[in-house]
Structure formats: C-alpha cells, structure tokens
CSV table of C-alpha atoms in Angstrom, one decimal:
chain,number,residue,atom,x,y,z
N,14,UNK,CA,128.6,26.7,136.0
N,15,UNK,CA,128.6,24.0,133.5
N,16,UNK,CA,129.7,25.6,130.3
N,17,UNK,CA,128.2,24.3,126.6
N,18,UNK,CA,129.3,25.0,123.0
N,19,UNK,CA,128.2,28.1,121.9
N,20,UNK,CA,129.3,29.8,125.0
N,21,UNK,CA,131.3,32.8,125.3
N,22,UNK,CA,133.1,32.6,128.8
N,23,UNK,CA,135.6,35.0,130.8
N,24,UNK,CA,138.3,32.6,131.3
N,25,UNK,CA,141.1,34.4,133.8
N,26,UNK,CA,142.6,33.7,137.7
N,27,UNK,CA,139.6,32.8,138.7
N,28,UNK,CA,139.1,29.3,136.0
N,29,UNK,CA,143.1,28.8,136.7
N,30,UNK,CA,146.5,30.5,137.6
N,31,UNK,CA,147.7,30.5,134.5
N,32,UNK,CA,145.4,32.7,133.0
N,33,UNK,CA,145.7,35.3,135.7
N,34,UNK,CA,146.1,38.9,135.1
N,35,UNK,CA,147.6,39.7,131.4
N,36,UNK,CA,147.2,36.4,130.3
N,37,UNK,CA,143.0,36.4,130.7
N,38,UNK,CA,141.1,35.8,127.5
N,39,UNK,CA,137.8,35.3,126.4
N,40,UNK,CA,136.9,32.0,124.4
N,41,UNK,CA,133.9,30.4,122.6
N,42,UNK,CA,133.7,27.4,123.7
N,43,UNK,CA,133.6,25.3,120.8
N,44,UNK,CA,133.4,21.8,123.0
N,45,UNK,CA,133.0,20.2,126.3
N,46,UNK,CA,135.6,17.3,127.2
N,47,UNK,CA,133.7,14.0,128.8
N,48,UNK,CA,137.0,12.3,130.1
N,49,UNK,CA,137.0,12.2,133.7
N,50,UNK,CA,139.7,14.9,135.8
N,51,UNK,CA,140.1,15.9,139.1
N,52,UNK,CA,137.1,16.9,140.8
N,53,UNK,CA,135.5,21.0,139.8
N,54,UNK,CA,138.1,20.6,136.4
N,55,UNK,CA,136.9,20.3,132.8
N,56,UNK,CA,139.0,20.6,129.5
N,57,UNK,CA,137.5,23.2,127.1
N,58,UNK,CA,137.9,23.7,123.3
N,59,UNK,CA,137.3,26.8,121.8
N,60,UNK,CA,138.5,30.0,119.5
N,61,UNK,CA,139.8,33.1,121.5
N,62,UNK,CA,137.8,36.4,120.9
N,63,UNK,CA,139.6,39.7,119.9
N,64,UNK,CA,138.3,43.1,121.0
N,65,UNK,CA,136.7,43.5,117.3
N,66,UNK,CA,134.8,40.0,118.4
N,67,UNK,CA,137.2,37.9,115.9
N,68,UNK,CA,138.4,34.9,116.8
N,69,UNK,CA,142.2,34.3,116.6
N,70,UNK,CA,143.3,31.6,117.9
N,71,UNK,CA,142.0,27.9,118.8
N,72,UNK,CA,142.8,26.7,122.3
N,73,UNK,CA,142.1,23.6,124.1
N,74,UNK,CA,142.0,25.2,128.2
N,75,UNK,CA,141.8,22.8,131.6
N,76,UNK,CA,140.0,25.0,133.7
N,77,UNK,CA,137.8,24.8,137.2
N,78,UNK,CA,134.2,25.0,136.8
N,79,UNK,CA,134.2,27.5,140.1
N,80,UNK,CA,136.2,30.2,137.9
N,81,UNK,CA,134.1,30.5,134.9
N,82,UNK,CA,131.7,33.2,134.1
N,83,UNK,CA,129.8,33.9,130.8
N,84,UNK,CA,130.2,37.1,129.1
N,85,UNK,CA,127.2,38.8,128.8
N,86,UNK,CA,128.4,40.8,125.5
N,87,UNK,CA,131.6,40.7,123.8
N,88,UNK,CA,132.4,44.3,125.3
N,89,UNK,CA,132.5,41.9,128.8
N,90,UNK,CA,136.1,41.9,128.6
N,91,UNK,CA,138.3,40.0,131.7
N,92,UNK,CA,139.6,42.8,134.1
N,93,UNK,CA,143.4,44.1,133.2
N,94,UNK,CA,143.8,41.5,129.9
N,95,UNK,CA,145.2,42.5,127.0
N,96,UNK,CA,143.0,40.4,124.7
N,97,UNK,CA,144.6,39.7,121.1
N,98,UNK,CA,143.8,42.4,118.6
C-alpha cells in the first residue's frame, strides 16, 4: 500500500523489526518522503495516536510498504502494543 497524509496506519513487525511486538504504534501520517531508498522502503512523518485518539508524539519512521495496513478506526489497535496513554 502506498500510504498518503491523512492516513492512520498500524505500523508494527510487519512495516519493520524495530517496531515489533511492545514497540507497535499507530501513526497519522502527516507526510510522504520522495527521496529515493531501497526498493519496498519509504520514510514516513507523522504524530503517534494514544488509546484516547490523542496524538503524542511526532515521529519520522522508515518503514516497508509490504508491512503497512490502515487502521480502520482508532479502536484498530496493533496486536500486543502498549500504545502511549
């Protein structure tokens, strides 16, 4: 999937190791990097979504396009994360 601002993705193992298990998280995707990567990567910016549907924190996130998945609702929370509260 090719992800757009405005987006809220599930971004955990799947996207890239280091947001397997606990570390999952679920980010609106503020912007889409142009600069080439490695092939199926893209970097991401965005604000990470609390359980309340607050965002707390911005990230920038270089991630494989394979691994994302949109959230359908913000109660679409990544399997075993503990999101930010």
């Amino acid at each position: 999937m090719r992800p757009s601002p405005g987006d809220l993705l599930i971004i955990d193992g799947r996207a890239s190791v280091q947001f397997a298990g606990e570390r999952a998280l679920m980010l609106n995707v503020v912007s889409v990097c142009d600069r080439p990567t490695y092939a199926g990567w893209v970097w991401l910016t965005g604000y990470v979504i609390n359980r309340a549907g607050r965002a707390t924190a911005k990230r920038e996130v270089y991630v494989q396009f394979a691994g994302l998945r949109r959230a359908s609702t913000l109660n679409a929370r990544p399997s075993g994360a503990a999101i930010l509260s």
